[in-house]
Every structure is written in structure tokens, then in C-alpha cells.
Coordinates of C-alpha atoms and ligand atoms in Angstrom, one line a residue:
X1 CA 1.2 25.7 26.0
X2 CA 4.9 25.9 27.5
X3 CA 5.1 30.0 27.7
X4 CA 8.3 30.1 25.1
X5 CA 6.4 28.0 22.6
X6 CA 3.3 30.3 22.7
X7 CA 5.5 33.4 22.2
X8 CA 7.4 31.5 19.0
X9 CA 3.5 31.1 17.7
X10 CA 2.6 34.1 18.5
X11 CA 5.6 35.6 16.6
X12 CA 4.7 33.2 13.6
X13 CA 1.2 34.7 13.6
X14 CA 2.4 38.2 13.4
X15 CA 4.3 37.6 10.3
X16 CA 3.0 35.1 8.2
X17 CA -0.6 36.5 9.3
X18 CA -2.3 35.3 5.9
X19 CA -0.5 31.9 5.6
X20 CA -3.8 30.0 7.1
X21 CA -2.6 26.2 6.0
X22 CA 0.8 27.1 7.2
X23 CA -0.6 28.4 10.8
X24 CA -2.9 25.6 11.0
X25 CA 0.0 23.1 10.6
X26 CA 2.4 24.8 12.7
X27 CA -0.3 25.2 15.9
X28 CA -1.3 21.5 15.8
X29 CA 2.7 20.4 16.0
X30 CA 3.5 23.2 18.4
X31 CA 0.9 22.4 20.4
X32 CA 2.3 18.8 20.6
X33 CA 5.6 19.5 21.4
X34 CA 5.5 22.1 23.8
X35 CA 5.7 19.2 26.7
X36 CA 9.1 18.7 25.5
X37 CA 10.3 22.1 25.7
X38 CA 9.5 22.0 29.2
X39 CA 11.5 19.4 29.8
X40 CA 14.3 20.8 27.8
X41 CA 14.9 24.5 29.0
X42 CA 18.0 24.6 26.9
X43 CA 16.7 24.4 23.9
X44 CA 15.0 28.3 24.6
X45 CA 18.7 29.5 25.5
X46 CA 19.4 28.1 22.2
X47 CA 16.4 29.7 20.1
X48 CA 15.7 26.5 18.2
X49 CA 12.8 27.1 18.1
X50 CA 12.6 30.4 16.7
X51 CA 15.1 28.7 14.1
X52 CA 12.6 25.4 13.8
X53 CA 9.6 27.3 12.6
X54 CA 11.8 29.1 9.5
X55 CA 12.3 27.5 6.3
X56 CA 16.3 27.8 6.2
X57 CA 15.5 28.9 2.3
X58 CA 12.5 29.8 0.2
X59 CA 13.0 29.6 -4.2
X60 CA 10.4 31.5 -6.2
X61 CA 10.6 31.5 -9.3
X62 CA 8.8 32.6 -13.0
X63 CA 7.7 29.6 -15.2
X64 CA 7.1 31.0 -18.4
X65 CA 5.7 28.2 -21.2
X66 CA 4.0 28.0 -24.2
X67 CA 0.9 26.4 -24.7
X68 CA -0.2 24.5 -27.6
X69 CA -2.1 27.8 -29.7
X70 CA 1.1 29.3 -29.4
X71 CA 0.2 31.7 -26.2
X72 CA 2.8 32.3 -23.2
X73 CA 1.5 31.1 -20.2
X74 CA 3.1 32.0 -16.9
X75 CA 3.0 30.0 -13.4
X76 CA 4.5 30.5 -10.4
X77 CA 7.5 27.7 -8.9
X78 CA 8.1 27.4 -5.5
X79 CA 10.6 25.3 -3.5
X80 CA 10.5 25.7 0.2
X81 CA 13.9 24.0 2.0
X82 CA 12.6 24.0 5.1
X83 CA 15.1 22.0 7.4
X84 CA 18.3 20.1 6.2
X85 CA 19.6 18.9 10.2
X86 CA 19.4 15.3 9.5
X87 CA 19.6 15.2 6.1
X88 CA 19.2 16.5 2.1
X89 CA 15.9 18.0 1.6
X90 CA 13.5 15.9 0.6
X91 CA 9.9 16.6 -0.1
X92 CA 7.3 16.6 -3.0
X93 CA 6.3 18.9 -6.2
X94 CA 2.8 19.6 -6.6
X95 CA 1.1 21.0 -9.1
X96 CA -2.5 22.2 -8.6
X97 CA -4.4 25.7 -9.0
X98 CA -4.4 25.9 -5.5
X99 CA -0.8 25.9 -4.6
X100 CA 0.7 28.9 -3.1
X101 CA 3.2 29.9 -0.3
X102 CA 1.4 28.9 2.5
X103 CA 0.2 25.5 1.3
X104 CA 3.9 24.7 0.3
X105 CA 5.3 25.3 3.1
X106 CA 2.7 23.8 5.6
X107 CA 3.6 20.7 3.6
X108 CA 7.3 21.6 3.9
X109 CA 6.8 22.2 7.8
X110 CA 4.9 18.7 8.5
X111 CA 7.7 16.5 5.8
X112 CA 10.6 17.6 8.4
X113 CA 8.8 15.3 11.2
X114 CA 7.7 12.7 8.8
X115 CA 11.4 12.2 6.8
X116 CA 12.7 12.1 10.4
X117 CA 9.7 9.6 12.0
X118 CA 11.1 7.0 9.0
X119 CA 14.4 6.9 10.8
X120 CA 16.1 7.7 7.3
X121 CA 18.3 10.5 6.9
X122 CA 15.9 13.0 5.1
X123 CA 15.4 16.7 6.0
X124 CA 12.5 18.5 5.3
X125 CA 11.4 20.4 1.8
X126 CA 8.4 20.8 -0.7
X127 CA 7.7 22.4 -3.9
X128 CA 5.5 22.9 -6.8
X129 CA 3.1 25.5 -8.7
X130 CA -0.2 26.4 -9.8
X131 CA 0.0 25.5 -13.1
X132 CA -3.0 22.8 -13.7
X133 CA -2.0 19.8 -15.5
X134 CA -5.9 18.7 -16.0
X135 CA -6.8 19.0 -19.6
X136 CA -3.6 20.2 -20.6
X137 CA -1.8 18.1 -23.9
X138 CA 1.2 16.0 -23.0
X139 CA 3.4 18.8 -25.1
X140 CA 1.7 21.3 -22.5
X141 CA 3.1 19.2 -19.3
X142 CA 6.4 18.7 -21.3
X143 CA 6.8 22.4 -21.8
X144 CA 5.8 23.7 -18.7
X145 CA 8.1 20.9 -16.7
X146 CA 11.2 21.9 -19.0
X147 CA 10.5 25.2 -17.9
X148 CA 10.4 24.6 -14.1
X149 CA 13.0 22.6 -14.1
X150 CA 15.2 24.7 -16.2
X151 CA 15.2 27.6 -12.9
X152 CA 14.7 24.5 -10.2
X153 CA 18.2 22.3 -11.1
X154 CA 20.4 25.2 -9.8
X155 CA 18.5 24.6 -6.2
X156 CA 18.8 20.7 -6.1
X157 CA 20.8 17.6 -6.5
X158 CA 21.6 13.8 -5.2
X159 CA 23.1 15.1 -1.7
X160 CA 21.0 18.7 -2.2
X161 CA 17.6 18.1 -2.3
X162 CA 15.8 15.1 -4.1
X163 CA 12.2 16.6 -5.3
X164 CA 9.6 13.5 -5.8
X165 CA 5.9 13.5 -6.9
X166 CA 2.6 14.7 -5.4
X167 CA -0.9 15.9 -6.4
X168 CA -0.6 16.2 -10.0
X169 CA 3.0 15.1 -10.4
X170 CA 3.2 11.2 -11.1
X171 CA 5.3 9.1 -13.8
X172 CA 4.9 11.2 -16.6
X173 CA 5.9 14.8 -14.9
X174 CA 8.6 12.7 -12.9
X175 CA 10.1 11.9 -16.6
X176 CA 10.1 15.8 -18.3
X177 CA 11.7 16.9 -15.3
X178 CA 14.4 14.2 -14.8
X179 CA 14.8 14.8 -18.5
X180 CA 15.3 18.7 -18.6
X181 CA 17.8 18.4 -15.8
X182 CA 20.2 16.3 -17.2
X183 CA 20.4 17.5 -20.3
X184 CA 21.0 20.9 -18.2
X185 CA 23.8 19.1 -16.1
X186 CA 25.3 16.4 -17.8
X187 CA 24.6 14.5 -14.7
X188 CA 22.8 10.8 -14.8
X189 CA 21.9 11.3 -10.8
X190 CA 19.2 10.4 -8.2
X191 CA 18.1 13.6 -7.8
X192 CA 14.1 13.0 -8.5
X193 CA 12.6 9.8 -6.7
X194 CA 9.7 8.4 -8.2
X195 CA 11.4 8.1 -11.1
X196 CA 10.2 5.1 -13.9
X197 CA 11.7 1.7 -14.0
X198 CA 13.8 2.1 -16.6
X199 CA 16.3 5.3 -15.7
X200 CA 16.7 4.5 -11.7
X201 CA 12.7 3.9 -10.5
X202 CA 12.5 1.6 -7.6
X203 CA 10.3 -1.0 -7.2
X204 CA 7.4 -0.3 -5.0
X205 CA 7.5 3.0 -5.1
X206 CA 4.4 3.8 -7.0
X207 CA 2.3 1.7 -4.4
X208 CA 4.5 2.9 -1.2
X209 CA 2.3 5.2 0.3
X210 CA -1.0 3.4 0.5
X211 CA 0.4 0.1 0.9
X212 CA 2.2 1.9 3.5
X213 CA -0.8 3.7 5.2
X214 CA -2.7 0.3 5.5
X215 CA 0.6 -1.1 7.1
X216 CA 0.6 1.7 10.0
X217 CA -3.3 1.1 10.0
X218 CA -2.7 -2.5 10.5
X219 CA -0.2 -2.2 12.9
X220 CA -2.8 0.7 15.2
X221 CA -5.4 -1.4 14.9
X222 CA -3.5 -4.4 16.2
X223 CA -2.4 -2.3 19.0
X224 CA -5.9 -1.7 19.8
X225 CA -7.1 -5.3 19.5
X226 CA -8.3 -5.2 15.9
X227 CA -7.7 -5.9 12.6
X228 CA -9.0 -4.8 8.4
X229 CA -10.9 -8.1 8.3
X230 CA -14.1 -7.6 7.5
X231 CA -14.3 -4.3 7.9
X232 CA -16.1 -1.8 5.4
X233 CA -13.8 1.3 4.3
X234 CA -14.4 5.1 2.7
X235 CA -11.7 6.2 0.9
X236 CA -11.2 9.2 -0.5
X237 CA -9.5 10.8 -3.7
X238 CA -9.2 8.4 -6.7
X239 CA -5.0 9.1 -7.4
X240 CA -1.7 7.4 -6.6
X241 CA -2.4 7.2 -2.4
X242 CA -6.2 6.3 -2.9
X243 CA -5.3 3.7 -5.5
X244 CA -2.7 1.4 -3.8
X245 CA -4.5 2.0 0.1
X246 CA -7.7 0.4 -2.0
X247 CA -5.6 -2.6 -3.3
X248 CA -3.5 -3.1 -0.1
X249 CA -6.7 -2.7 2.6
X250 CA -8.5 -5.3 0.3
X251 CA -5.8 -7.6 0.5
X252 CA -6.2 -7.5 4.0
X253 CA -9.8 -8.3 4.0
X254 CA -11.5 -4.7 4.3
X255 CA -14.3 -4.1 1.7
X256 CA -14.1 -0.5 0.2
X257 CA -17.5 0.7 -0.6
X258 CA -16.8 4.3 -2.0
X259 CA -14.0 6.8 -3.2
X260 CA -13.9 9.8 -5.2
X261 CA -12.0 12.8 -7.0
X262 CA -13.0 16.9 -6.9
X263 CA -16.2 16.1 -8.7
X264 CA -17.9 13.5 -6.4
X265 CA -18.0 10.4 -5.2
X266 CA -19.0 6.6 -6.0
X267 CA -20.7 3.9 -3.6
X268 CA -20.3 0.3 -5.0
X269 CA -21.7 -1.9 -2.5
X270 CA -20.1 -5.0 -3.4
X271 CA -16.9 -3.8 -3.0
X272 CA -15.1 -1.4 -5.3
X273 CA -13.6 -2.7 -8.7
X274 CA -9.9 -1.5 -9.0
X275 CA -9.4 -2.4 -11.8
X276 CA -11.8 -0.2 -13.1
X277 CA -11.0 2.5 -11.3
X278 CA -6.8 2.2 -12.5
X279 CA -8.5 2.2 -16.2
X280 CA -10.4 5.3 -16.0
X281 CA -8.2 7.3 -13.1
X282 CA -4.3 5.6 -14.5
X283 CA -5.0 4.9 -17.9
X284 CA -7.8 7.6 -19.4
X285 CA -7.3 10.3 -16.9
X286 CA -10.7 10.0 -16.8
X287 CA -13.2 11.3 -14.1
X288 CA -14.5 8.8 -10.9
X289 CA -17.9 9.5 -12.3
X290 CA -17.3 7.1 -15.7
X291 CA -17.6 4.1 -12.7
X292 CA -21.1 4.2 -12.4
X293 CA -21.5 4.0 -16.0
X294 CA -19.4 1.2 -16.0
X295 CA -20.4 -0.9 -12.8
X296 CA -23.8 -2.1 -12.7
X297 CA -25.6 -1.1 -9.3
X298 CA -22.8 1.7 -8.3
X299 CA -23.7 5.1 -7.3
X300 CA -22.0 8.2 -8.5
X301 CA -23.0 11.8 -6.5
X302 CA -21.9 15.0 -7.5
X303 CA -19.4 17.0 -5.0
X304 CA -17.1 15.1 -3.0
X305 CA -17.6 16.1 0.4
X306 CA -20.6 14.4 1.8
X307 CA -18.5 11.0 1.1
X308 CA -18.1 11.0 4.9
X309 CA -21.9 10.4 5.1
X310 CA -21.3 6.8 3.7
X311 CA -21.0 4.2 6.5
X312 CA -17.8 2.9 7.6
X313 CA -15.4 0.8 10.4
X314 CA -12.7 2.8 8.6
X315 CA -12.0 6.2 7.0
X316 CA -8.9 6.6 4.8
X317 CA -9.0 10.6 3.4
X318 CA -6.6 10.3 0.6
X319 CA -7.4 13.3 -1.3
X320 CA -6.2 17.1 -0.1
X321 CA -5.7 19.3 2.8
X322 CA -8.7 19.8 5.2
X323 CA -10.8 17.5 3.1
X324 CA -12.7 16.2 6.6
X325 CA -13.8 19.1 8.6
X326 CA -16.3 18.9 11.5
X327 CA -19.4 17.6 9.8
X328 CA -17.3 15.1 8.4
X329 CA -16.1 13.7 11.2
X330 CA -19.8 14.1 13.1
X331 CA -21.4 12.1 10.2
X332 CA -18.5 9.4 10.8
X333 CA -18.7 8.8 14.4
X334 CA -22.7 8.7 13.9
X335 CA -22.1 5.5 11.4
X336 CA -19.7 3.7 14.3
X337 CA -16.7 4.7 12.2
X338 CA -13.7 3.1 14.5
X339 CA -10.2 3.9 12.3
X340 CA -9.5 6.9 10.7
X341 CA -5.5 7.3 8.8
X342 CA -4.6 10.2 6.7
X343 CA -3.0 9.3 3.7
X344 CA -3.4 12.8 2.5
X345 CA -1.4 15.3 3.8
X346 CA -3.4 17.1 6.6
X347 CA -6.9 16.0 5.3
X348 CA -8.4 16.7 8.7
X349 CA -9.3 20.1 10.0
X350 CA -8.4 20.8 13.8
X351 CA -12.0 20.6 14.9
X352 CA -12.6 17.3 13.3
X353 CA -9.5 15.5 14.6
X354 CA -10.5 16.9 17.6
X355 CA -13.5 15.6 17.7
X356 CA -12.5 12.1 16.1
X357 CA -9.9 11.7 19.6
X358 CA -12.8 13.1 21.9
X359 CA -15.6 10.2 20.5
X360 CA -12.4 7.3 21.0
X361 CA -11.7 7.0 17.6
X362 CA -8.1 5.6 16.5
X363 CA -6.8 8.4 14.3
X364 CA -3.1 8.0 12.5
X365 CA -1.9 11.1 11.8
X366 CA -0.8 11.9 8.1
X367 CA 3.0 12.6 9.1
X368 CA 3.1 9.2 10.4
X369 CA 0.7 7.3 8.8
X370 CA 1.3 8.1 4.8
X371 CA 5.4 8.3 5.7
X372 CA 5.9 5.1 3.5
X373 CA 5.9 7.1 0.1
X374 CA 9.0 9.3 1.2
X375 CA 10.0 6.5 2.9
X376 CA 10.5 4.1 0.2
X377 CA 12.3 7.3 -1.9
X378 CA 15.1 6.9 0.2
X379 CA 14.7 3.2 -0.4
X380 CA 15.5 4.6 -4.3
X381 CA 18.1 7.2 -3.5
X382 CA 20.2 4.3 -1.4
X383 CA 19.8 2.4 -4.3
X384 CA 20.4 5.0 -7.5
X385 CA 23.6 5.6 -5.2
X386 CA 24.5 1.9 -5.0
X387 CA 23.6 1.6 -8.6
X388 CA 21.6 -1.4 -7.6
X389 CA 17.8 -2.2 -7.8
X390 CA 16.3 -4.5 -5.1
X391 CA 13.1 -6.6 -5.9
X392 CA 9.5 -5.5 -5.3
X393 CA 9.5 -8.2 -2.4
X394 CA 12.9 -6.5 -0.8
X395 CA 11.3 -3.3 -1.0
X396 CA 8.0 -4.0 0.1
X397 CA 9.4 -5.8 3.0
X398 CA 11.4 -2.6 4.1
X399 CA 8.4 -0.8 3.8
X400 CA 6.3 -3.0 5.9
X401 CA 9.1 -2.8 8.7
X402 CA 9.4 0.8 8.5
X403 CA 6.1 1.3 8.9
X404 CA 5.8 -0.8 12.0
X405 CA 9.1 1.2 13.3
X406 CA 7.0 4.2 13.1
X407 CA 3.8 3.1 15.2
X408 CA 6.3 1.6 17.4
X409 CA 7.8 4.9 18.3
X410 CA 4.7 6.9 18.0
X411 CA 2.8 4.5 20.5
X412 CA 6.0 4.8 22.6
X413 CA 6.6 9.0 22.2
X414 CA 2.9 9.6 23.2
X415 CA 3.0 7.3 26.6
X416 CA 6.7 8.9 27.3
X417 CA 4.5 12.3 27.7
X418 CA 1.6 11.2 29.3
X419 CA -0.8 11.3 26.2
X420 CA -0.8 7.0 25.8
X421 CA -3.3 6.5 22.8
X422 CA -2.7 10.1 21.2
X423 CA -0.5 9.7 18.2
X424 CA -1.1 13.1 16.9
X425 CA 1.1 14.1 20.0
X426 CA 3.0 10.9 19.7
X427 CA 3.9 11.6 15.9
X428 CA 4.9 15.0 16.2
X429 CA 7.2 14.5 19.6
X430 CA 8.9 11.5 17.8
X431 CA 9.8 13.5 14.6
X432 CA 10.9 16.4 16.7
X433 CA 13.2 15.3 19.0
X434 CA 15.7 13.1 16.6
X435 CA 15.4 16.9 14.4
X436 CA 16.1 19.1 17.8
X437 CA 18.8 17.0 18.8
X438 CA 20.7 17.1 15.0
X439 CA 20.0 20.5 15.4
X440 CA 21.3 21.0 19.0
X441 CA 24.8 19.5 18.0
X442 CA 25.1 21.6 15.3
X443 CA 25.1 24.9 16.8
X444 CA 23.1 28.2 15.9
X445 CA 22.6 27.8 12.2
Ligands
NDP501 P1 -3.0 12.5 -7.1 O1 -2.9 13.7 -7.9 O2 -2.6 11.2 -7.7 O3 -4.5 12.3 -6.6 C1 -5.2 13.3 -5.9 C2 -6.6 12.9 -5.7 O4 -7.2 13.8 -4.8 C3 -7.4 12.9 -6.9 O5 -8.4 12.0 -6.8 C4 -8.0 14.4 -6.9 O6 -9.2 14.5 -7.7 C5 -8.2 14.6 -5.5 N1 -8.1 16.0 -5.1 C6 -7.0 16.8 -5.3 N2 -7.3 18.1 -5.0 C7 -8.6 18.1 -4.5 C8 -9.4 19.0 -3.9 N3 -9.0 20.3 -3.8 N4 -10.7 18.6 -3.5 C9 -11.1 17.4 -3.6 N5 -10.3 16.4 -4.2 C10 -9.1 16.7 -4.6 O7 -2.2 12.8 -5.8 P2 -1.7 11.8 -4.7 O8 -2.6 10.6 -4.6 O9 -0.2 11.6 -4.9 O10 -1.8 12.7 -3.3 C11 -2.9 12.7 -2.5 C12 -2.6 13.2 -1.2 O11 -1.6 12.4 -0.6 C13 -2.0 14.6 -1.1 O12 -2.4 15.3 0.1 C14 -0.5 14.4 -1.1 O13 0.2 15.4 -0.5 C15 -0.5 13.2 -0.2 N6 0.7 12.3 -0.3 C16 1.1 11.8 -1.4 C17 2.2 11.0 -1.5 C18 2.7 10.3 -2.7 O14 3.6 9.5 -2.6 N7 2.0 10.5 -3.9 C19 3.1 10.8 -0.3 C20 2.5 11.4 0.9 C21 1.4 12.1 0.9 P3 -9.1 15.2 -9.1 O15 -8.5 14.3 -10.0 O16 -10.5 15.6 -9.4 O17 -8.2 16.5 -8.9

């Protein structure tokens, strides 16, 4: 590692010692870009990087609620703006037990390089909170997203920072919040993406980032001399990414043969039934484990983890953070797995994507590879500001070219520093250098 990037780590370690997802993000795109720092000495003079590794602002907040026995509940809100040098902050909520500072701002830290790998002019933020939204009433969700929203909408706005979904924050959340904050601001603006069809939703959007993963898997594999047809795929997670990566990489001839949610995972050798799974996961909120009961000759096992056991050509972890660690990615390359893409955000430990490179296997990186959901929400904010609303075809098609864009200049980032075929380091040096030159131009802020 170039000697001033080390000392910036080493810096970070010291004071954000017990942020591990936040560490773990920041070595793996630190140690990518150091190559570039040595050919950029000016950057040190300039301290950008000390200045690229802080969030420019960090929102905490109280989000007190009732719940439906009458009780006050408390959760905790965060919003992490992380980096605004090419553009409004722009970045997910999610709400899971699991959230705090760290995780929030890892994803914070990795959606700078991925708004800026779409070529659109997004900068980097994330938020959310541990409240749960599993097996709470809809009045529960309503409440608690009136709540958040009623200390968020002073933080954000259309040329601010545009929030969006994530983990536990689809149509329905989308709606209480957009809700809340105009009736708070009087203002009828695009400052949510994500939003339904029917107050300023685009087209597209729901499906964007796992139609938009199996467009940057197509396009790798192509590079490579391959293609989806034919192939059998693992897939995990069961939500929004997992859904529309299943429909897409079936539509390109892959058979997917298992998925899952926190509980465990399915196997349906015939190829999995969609439609089943958009009834029980979209419709009854159900659990992945009601397949089996409703697919003749599918197997449901308990805990989701050993889904990496099941052989595969192709591996699409669409769940959570390090969802694939080392065993995973043994038991992969032992079944002659060929392709894995991330449509989670850092689903792979360091070990395993490690070891995934080291056995030859093409591995998209999540930054890159799931970029077409934040992608296509600047698709929606160019059109909430145009007051227009393109088709599905119009968007899709944007989507499909972005996506392409972004391989293109991954592919071309990694050969540029002598790492041809590595589009971890590809990803990360592409992102970074459109962000360090914005940042270069606009002096020490
Ligand atoms: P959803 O809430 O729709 O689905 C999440 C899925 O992952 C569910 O099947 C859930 O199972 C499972 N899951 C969540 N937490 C865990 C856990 N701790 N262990 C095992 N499984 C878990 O979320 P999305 O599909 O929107 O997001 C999935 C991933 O994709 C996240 O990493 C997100 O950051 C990333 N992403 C999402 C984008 C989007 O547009 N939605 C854009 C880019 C990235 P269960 O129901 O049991 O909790």
C-alpha cells in the first residue's frame, strides 16, 4: 500500500476502532486505489484523502412512535452524507435490527464510488434505523415513518439529498415517508426515488437493480467468452434485488435452482417458480419456507447460509453484508461455480473474494455490479424534474446502456493499472478518480 494511503488507514483505525463493516469497506477500496495515489503525488499535498474517508456530515436522530397497544417505542435514525463533490447525496434507508453507525456508513462509503461509476451526477449518502418492520401492523410502519421523517426532511430535498429504499424500505415505507414530508413542507418534490407510479415513480425502478446486475453479469461474462444460457444459478435473499435478478437471469436462459431469506433456503430443481415466490415474498410477506409447501418436489432447509453448498455456474448473493465468507466461497469453487456478482451490498467477506479471484473466478463487485438501482433513481429524479415519465422500454434501455458503460470502464480502469481482469480494483479506481478530480477543483472543503 502507497505509504500516505496506509497512514490515512491507519488513522481511520485509530478512531473509528469499533466500526468493523465500516473498516472492512474502507481497506478493500483503499487498498485499490492506492496505485493511483502514486501516480498522483498531489493529491497528499492536498489531504484528499484524509478528507475522502470523512463523511462531510453525520444526522442522528430519536424516533420516538407508538405502537399499536399504545406503548412508546424508540429507534434510532441515522443519515450519513458522506460525499456531495459530484453531486446531491443520494443513497438508501434501511431499516433492520442490525443497523448502526458503522453499517450505515460502510454503505455510505461504498455509494460515493458506485453513484459516480453510473456516470450520473450523484454524490454519496445512506441512512436508516433499527427499527424492524417484520411483524409490525401497517399503522406501526406508518407511525414510525411519520416519525423519522418528521426529524429527517430538515436534512434533505430535490438538489439536497434524495433518500430511496433498501432492506426493509420498499413501496409501502417509500409512500409514509414521501407523505409525512410534504405535508411538513408544502413541497410536491422528487426528494425520495422509488417512489409509486402514481405521485412521480418511474418505470423500472422496482426491477432496476437485478435486471441491472444480470446486465453487468451479461456484459462480464461476454467479455470473458460466455454467456447466462444454460447455466444453473444460486441466488440469494428472496426481496426486491433477488426477485427481479431471478426474472431477468431467466430471461436470459439461466435456470435458478435455489434462493432464500434469514430463515433458510429452497432448492427447486426444475427451475424456480417466480411467481410463487412474488406471492408469498411481495404479496403475503410471507416466509421463503411456504415454497416447499407449495411446489411439489422443492426443498426447504433451515438457516440460510449453507445455500452456497448448492451447485452452480453462477452465484448471485442478493441478501446482506458478508453473507458469503470463506466456506462459502470454498464450497462454490468445489461445485465449478464460474460467475459470481454481488447484488447485495458487500455480500462477500475479504477472504472469500479473495479466494473467489485466486481460483479464476469472474467476480463483479457490488459497487459496480448492483449500480443500476441508484442508477435508474436518477433516471426518476431527471424525470420528477422534467415533470415527464418515460416508458418502461425507455428506461429499461438506459439501464441496459448504463450498465454496459460501467463494465466498459471497469474492464478499462483495472488494465490502466496493471490488474486486467480484477474489477474489484477496476470498480473502485473508476469511481474514485471522476470523485478526486470534482474534488481536486473544488479546493480544501
Ligand atoms: P429486501 O428487504 O427487499 O430483501 C432483503 C432480503 O435479504 C430478504 O430476503 C431478507 O430476508 C434477506 N436478509 C436481510 N438481512 C439478512 C440477514 N442478516 N441474513 C440473511 N438474510 C438477510 O432488500 P433489497 O432486496 O432491497 O436489498 C438486498 C441487498 O441489496 C442489500 O444489501 C441492499 O443494500 C442491496 N441493494 C439494494 C438496492 C435496491 O434497489 N433495493 C440497490 C443496491 C443494493 P428476510 O426477509 O428473512 O429478512
Amino acid at each position: 500500500m502507497n505509504a500516505y494511503v496506509q497512514k490515512v488507514y491507519e488513522g481511520l483505525k485509530a478512531r473509528n476502532a469499533h466500526e468493523t463493516e465500516f473498516l472492512q469497506a474502507a481497506y478493500e477500496i483503499l487498498t485499490s486505489i492506492s496505485p493511483v495515489f502514486d501516480k498522483h503525488p498531489e493529491f497528499e499535498k492536498a489531504g484528499l484523502l484524509d478528507r475522502f474517508v470523512e463523511p462531510e456530515r453525520v444526522i442522528l436522530f430519536r424516533v420516538p412512535w407508538i405502537d399499536d397497544k399504545g406503548q412508546v417505542q424508540v429507534n434510532r435514525g441515522y443519515r450519513v452524507q458522506f460525499n456531495s463533490a459530484i453531486g446531491p447525496y443520494k443513497g438508501g434507508l434501511r431499516l433492520h435490527p442490525s443497523v448502526n453507525l458503522s453499517v450505515i456508513k460502510f454503505l455510505g462509503f461504498e455509494q460515493i464510488l458506485k453513484n459516480s461509476l453510473t456516470g450520473l451526477p450523484i454524490g454519496g449518502g445512506k441512512g436508516g434505523s433499527d427499527f424492524d418492520p417484520k411483524g409490525k401492523s401497517d399503522n406501526e410502519v406508518m407511525r414510525f415513518c411519520q416519525s423519522f421523517m418528521t426529524e429527517l426532511y430538515r436534512y434533505i430535498g430535490k438538489d439536497v439529498d434524495v433518500p430511496a429504499g433498501d432492506i426493509g424500505v420498499g413501496a409501502r415505507e417509500i409512500g409514509f415517508l414521501y407523505g409525512q414530508y410534504k405535508r411538513i413542507t408544502g413541497l410536491y418534490e422528487g426528494v425520495l426515488t422509488g417512489k409509486g407510479l402514481t405521485y412521480g415513480g418511474s418505470l423500472a425502478r422496482k426491477e432496476a437493480t437485478g435486471f441491472g446486475l444480470c446486465y453487468f453479469l451479461n456484459a462480464m461474462l461476454k467479455r470473458n467468452g460466455l454467456s447466462a444460457e444454460g447455466k444453473r444459478v444460486v441466488i440469494s435473499g428472496s426481496g426486491n434485488v433477488a426477485i427481479y435478478a431471478c426474472q431477468k437471469i431467466t430471461q436470459m436462459g439461466g435456470k435458478v435452482v435455489a434462493m432464500s431469506d434469514s430463515n433458510g433456503y429452497i432448492v427447486d430443481e426444475n427451475g424456480i417458480n417466480l411467481d410463487v415466490v412474488k406471492q408469498i415474498k411481495e404479496v403475503e410477506r410471507g416466509r421463503i419456507r411456504e415454497y416447499a409447501d407449495r411446489v411439489p418436489g422443492s426443498v426447504y432447509t433451515e438457516g440460510c447460509r449453507q445455500i452456497w453448498t448448492v451447485k452452480c455456474d453462477i452465484a448471485l448473493p442478493c441478501a446482506t453484508q458478508n453473507e458469503l465468507d470463506l466456506e462459502g466461497a470454498k464450497a462454490l469453487v468445489a461445485n465449478g461455480v464460474i460467475a459470481v456478482a454481488e447484488g447485495a451490498n458487500m455480500p462477500s467477506t475479504l477472504d472469500a473474494t479473495s479466494y473467489l479471484q485466486e481460483n479464476k473466478v469472474l467476480f463483479g463487485p457490488a459497487k459496480a455490479a448492483n449500480a443500476g438501482g441508484v442508477a435508474t433513481s436518477a433516471l426518476e429524479m431527471s424525470q420528477n424534474s422534467q415533470r415527464l415519465s418515460w416508458s418502461f422500454d425507455e428506461v429499461d434501455s438506459k439501464l441496459k446502456g448504463i450498465m454496459e458503460n460501467i463494465f466498459a470502464s471497469v474492464d478499462s480502469a483495472a488494465r490502466e493499472y496493471g490488474s486486467e481482469g480484477n474489477y474489484v480494483v477496476g470498480a473502485n479506481i473508476a469511481g474514485f478518480l471522476k470523485v478526486s478530480n470534482a474534488m481536486m477543483a473544488q479546493g480544501a472543503v
